[in-house]
XYZ file of N, CA and C in Angstrom:
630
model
N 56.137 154.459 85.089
C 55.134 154.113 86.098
C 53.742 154.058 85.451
N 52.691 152.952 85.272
C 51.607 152.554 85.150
C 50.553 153.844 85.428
N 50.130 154.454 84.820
C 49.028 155.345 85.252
C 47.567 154.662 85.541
N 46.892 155.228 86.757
C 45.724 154.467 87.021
C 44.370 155.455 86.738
N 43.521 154.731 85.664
C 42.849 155.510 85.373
C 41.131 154.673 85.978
N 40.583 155.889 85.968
C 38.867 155.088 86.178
C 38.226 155.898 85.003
N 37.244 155.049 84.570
C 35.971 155.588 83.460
C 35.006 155.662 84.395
N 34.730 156.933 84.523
C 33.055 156.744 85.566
C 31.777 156.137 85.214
N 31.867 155.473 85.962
C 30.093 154.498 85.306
C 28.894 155.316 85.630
N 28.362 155.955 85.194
C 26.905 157.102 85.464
C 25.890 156.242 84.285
N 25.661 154.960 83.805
C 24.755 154.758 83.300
C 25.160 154.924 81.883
N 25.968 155.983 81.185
C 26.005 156.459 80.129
C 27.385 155.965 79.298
N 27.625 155.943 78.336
C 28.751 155.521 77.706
C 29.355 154.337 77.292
N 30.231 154.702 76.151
C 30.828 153.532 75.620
C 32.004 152.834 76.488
N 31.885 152.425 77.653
C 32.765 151.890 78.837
C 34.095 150.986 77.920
N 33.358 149.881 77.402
C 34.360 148.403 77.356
C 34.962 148.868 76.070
N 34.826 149.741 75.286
C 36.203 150.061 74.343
C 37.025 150.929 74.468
N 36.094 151.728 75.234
C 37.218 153.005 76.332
C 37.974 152.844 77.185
N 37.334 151.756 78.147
C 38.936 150.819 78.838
C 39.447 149.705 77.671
N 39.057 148.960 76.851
C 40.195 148.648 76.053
C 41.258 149.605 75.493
N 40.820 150.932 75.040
C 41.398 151.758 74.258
C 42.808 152.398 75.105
N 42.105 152.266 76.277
C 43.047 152.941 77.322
C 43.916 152.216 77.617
N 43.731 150.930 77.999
C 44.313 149.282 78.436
C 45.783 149.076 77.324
N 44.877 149.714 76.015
C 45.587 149.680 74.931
C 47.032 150.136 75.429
N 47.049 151.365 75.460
C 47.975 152.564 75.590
C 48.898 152.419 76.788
N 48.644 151.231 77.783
C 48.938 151.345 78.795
C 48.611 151.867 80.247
N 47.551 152.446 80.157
C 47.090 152.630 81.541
C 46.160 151.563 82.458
N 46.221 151.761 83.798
C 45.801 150.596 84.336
C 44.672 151.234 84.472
N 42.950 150.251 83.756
C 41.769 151.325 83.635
C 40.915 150.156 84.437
N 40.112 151.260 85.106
C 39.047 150.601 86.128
C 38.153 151.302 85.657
N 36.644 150.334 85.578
C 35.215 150.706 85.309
C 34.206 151.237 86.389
N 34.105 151.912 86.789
C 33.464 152.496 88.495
C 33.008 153.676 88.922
N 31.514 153.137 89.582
C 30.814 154.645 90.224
C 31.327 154.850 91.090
N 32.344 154.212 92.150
C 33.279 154.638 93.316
C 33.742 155.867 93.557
N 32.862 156.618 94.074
C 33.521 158.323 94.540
C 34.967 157.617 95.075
N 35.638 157.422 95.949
C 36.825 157.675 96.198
C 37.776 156.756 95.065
N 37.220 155.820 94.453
C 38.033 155.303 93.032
C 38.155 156.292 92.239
N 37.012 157.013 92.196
C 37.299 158.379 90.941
C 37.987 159.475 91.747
N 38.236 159.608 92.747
C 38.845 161.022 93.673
C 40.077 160.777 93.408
N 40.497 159.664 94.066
C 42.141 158.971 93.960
C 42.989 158.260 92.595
N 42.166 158.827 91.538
C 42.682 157.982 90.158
C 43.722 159.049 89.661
N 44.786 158.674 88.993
C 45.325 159.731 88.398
C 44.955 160.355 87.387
N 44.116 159.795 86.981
C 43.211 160.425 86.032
C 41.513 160.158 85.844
N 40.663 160.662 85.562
C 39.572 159.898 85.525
C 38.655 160.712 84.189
N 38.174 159.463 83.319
C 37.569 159.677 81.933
C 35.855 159.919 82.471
N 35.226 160.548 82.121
C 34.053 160.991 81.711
C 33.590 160.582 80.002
N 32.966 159.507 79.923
C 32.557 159.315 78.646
C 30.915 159.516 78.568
N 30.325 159.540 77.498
C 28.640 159.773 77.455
C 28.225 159.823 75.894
N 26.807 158.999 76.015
C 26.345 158.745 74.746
C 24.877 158.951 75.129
N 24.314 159.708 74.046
C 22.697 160.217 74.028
C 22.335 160.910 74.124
N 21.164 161.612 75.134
C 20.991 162.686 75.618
C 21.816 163.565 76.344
N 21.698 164.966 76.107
C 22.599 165.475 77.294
C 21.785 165.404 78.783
N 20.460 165.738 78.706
C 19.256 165.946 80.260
C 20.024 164.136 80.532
N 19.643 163.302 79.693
C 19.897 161.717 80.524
C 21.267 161.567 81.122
N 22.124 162.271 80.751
C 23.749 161.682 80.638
C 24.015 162.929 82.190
N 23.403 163.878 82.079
C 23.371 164.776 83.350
C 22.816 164.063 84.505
N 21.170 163.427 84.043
C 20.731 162.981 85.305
C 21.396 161.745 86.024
N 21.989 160.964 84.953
C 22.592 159.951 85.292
C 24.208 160.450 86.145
N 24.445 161.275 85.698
C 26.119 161.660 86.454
C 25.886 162.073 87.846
N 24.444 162.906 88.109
C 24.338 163.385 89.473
C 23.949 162.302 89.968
N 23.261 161.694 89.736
C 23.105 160.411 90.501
C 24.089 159.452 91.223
N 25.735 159.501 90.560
C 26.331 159.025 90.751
C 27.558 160.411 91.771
N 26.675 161.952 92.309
C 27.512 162.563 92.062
C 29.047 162.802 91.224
N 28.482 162.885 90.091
C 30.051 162.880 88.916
C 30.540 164.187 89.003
N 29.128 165.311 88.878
C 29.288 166.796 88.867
C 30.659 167.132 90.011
N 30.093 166.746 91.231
C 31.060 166.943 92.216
C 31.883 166.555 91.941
N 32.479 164.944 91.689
C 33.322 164.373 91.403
C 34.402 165.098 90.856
N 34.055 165.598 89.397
C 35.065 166.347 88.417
C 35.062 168.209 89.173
N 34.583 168.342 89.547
C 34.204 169.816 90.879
C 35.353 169.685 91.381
N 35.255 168.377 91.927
C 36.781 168.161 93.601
C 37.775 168.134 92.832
N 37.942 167.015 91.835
C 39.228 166.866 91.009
C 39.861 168.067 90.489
N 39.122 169.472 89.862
C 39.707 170.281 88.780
C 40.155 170.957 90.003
N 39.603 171.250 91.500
C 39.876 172.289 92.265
C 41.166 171.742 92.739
N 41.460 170.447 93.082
C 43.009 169.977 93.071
C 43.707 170.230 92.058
N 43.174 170.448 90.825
C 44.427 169.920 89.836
C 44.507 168.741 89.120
N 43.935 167.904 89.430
C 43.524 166.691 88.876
C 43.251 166.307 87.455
N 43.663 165.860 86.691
C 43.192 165.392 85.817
C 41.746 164.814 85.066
N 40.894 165.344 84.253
C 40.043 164.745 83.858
C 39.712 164.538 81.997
N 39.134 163.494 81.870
C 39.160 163.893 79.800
C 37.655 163.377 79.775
N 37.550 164.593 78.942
C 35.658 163.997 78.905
C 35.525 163.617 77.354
N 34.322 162.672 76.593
C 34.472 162.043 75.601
C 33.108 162.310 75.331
N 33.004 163.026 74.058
C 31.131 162.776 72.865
C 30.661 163.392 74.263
N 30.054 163.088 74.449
C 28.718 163.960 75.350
C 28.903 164.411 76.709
N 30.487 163.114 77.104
C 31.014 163.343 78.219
C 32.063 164.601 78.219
N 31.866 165.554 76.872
C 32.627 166.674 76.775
C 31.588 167.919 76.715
N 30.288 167.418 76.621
C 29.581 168.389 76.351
C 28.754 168.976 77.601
N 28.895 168.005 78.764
C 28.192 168.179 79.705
C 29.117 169.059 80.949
N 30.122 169.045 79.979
C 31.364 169.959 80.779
C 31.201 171.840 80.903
N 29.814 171.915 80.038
C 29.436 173.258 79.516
C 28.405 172.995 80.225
N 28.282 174.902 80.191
C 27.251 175.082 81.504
C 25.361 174.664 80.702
N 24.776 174.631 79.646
C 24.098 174.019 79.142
C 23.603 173.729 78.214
N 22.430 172.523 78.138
C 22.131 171.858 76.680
C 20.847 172.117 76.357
N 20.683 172.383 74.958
C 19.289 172.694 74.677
C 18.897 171.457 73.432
N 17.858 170.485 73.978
C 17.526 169.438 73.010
C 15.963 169.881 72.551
N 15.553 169.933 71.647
C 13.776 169.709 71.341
C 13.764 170.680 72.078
N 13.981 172.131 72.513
C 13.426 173.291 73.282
C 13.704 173.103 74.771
N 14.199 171.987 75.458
C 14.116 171.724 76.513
C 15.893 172.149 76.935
N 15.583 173.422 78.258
C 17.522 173.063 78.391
C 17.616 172.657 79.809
N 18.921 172.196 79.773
C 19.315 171.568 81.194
C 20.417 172.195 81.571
N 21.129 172.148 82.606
C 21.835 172.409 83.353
C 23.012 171.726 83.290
N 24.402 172.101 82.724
C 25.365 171.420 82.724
C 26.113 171.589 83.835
N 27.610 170.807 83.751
C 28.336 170.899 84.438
C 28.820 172.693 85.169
N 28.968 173.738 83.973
C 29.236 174.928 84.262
C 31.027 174.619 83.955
N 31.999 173.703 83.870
C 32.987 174.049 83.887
C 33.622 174.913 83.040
N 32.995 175.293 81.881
C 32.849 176.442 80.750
C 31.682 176.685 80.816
N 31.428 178.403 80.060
C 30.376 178.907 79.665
C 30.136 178.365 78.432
N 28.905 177.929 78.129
C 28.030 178.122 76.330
C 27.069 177.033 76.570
N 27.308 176.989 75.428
C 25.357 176.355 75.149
C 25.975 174.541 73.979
N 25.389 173.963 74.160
C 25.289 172.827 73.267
C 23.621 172.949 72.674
N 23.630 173.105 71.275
C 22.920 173.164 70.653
C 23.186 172.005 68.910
N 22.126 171.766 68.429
C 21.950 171.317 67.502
C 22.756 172.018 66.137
N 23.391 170.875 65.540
C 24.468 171.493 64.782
C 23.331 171.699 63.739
N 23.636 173.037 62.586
C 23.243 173.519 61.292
C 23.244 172.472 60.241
N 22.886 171.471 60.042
C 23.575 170.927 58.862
C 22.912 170.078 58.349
N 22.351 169.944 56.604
C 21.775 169.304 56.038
C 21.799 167.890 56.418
N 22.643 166.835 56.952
C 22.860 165.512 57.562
C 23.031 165.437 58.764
N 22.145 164.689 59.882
C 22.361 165.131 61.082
C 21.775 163.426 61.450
N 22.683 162.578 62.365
C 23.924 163.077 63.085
C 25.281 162.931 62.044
N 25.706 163.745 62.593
C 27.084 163.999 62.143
C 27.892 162.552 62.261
N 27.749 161.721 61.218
C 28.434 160.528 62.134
C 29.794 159.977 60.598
N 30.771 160.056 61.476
C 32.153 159.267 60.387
C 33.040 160.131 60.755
N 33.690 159.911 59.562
C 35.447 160.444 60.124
C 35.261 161.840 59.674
N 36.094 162.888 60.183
C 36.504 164.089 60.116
C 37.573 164.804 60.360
N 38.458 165.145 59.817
C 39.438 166.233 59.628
C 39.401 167.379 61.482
N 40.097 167.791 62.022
C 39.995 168.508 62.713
C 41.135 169.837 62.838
N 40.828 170.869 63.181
C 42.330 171.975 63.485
C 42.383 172.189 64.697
N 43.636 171.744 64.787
C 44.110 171.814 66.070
C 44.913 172.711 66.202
N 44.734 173.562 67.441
C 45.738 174.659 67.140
C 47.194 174.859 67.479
N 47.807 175.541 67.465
C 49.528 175.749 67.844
C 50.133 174.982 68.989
N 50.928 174.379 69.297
C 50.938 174.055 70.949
C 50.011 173.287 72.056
N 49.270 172.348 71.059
C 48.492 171.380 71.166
C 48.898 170.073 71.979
N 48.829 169.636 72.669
C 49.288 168.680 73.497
C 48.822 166.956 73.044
N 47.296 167.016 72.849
C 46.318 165.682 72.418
C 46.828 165.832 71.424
N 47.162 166.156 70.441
C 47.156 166.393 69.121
C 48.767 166.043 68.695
N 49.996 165.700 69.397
C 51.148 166.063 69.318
C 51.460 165.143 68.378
N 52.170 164.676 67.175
C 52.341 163.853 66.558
C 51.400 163.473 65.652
N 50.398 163.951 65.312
C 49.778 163.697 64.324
C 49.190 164.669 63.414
N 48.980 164.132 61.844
C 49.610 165.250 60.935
C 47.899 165.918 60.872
N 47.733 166.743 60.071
C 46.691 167.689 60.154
C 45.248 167.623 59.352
N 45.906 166.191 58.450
C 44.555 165.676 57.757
C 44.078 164.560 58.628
N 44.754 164.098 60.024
C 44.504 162.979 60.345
C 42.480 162.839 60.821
N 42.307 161.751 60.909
C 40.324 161.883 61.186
C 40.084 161.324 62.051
N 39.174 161.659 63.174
C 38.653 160.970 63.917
C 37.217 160.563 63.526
N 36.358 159.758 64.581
C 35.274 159.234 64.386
C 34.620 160.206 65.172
N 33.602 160.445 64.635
C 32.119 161.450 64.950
C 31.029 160.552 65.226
N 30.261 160.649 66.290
C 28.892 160.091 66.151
C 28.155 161.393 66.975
N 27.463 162.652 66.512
C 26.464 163.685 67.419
C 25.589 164.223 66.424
N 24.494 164.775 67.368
C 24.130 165.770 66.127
C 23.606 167.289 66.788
N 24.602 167.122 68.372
C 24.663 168.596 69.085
C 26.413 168.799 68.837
N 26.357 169.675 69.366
C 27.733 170.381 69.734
C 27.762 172.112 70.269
N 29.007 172.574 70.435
C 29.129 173.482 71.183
C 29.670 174.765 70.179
N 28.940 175.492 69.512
C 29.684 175.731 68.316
C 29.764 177.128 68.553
N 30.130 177.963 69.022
C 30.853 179.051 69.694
C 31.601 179.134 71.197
N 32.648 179.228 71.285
C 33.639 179.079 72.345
C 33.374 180.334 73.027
N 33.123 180.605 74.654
C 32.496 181.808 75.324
C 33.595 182.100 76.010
N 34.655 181.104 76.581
C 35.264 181.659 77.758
C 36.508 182.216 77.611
N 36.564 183.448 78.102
C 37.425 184.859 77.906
C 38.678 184.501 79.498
N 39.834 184.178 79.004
C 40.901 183.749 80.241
C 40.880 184.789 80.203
N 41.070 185.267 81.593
C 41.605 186.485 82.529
C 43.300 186.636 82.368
N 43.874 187.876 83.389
C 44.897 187.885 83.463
C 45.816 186.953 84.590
N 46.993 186.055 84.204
C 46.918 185.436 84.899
C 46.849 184.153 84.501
N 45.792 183.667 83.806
C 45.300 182.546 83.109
C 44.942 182.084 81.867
N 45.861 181.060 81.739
C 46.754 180.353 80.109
C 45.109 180.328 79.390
N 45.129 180.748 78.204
C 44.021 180.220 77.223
C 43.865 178.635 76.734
N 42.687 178.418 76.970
C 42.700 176.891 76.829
C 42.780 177.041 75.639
N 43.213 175.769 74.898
C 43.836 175.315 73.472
C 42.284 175.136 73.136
N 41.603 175.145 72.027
C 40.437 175.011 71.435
C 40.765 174.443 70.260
N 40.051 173.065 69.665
C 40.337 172.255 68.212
C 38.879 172.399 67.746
N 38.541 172.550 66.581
C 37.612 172.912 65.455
C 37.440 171.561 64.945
N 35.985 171.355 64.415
C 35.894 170.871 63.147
C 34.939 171.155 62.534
N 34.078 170.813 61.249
C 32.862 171.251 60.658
C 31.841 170.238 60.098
N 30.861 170.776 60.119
C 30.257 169.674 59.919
C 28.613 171.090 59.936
N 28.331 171.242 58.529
C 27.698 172.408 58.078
C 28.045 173.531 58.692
N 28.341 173.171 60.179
C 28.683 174.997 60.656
C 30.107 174.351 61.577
N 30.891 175.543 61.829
C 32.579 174.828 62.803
C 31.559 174.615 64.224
N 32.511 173.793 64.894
C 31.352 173.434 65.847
C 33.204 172.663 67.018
N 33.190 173.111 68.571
C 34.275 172.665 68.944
C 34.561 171.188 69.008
N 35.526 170.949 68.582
C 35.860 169.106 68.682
C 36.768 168.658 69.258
N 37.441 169.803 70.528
C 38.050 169.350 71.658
C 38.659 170.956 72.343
N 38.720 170.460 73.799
C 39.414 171.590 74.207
C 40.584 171.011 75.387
N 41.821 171.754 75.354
C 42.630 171.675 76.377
C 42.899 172.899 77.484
N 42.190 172.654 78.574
C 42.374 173.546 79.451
C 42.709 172.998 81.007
N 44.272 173.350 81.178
C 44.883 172.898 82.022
C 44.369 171.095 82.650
N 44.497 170.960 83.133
C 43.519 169.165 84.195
C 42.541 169.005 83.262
N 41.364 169.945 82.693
C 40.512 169.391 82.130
C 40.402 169.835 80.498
N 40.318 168.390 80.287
C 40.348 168.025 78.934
C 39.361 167.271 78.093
N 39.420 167.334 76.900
C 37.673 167.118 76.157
C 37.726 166.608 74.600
N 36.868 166.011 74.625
C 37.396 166.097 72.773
C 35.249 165.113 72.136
N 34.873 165.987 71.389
C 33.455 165.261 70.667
C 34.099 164.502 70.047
N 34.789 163.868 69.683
C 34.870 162.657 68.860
C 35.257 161.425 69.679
N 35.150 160.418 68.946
C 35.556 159.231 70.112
C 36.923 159.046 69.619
N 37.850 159.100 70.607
C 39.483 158.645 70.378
C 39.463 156.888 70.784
N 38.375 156.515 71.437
C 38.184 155.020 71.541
C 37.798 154.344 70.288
N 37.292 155.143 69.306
C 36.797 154.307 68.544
C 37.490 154.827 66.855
N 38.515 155.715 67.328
C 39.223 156.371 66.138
C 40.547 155.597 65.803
N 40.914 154.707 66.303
C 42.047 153.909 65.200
C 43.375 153.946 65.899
N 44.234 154.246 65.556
C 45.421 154.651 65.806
C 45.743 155.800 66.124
N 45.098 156.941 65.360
C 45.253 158.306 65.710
C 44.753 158.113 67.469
N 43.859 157.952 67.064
C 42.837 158.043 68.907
C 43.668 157.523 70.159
N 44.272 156.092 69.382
C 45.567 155.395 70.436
C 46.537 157.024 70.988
N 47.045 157.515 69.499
C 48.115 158.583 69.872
C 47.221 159.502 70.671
N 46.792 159.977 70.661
C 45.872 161.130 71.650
C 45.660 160.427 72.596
N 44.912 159.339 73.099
C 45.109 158.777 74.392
C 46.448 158.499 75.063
N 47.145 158.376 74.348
C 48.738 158.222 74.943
C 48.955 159.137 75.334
N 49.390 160.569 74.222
C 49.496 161.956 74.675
C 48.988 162.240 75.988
N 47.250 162.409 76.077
C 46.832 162.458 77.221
C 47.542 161.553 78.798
N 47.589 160.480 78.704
C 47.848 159.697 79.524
C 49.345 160.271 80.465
N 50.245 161.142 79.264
C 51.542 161.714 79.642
C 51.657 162.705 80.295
N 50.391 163.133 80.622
C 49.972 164.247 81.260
C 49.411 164.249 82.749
N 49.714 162.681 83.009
C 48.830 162.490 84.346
C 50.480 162.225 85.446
């Protein structure tokens, strides 16, 4: 059965290779600020490029916050992409200025440590045990990077009761997270749209999940 996916349009993101990428893989992908297109999708992508304050102001505008709010409290499926993973954390600090994220995790997006900034090309990632995005592909495989924030200490402590989200690493002067799997919502800083074949397999993976 055809999975139906929407990319939320908030102004921000690489849209037309993210529904190709998806289109790719087989899912049926729609481009749309449509609250009930994004409520009723079996899945719905969160992508974002730039600022985190712009890529925030632009999502409330479109209420997205809520959007992915209603979806996770069903169960729903969501995959957020580059900035559209970062805004999934409760906030961002650019030039001294912080904003207010999503909150769906605790921490901070801050400016990565590192003599070359942005972090941009392929990279190696660890993925850990029982990895789902990751299933089938071997451990040197690389995705594409384009940031020069990230989230580089993981805060949230599962209770009893509740599965530890899967957390993937990569580095880039300091380890910094480069995807997380936690139950419906799902994330990854690198672009799997713009990563090759590997990215195809992780979008597939994902897609098997809806």
């Amino acid at each position: 059965m055809v999975k139906k996916v929407v990319i939320l349009d908030y102004g921000s993101g690489n849209l037309r290779s993210a529904e190709r990428a998806l289109a790719r893989v087989g899912a049926d992908v729609t481009v749309t600020s449509d609250e009930n297109a994004a409520m009723n999708a079996d899945g719905l992508v969160v992508p974002g490029v730039g600022a985190f304050a712009a890529c925030m102001a632009g999502l409330r505008a479109v209420h997205g916050d809520r959007i992915i709010q209603r979806r996770l409290a069903g169960g729903r499926p969501v995959l957020g992409i580059c900035v559209g993973m970062q805004i999934l954390f409760e906030r961002g600090v650019e030039h001294g200025i912080e904003t207010a994220g999503c909150g769906e995790w605790p921490g901070v997006v801050e400016r990565l440590d590192a003599p070359v900034l942005p972090h941009m090309g392929w990279n190696t990632v660890q993925a850990p045990e029982g990895s789902v995005l990751f299933a089938g592909l071997d451990p040197d495989t690389r995705f594409y990077f384009v940031h020069s924030y990230g989230v580089r200490k993981w805060e949230l402590q599962a209770g009893p009761g509740f599965a530890e989200p899967l957390v993937t690493w990569a580095e880039h002067g300091v380890p910094f997270v480069a995807a997380v799997e936690n139950g419906a919502l799902m994330a990854t800083q690198f672009h799997p749209e713009k990563s090759g074949d590997a990215g195809a397999v992780l979008l597939r993976n994902w897609l098997g999940t809806l």
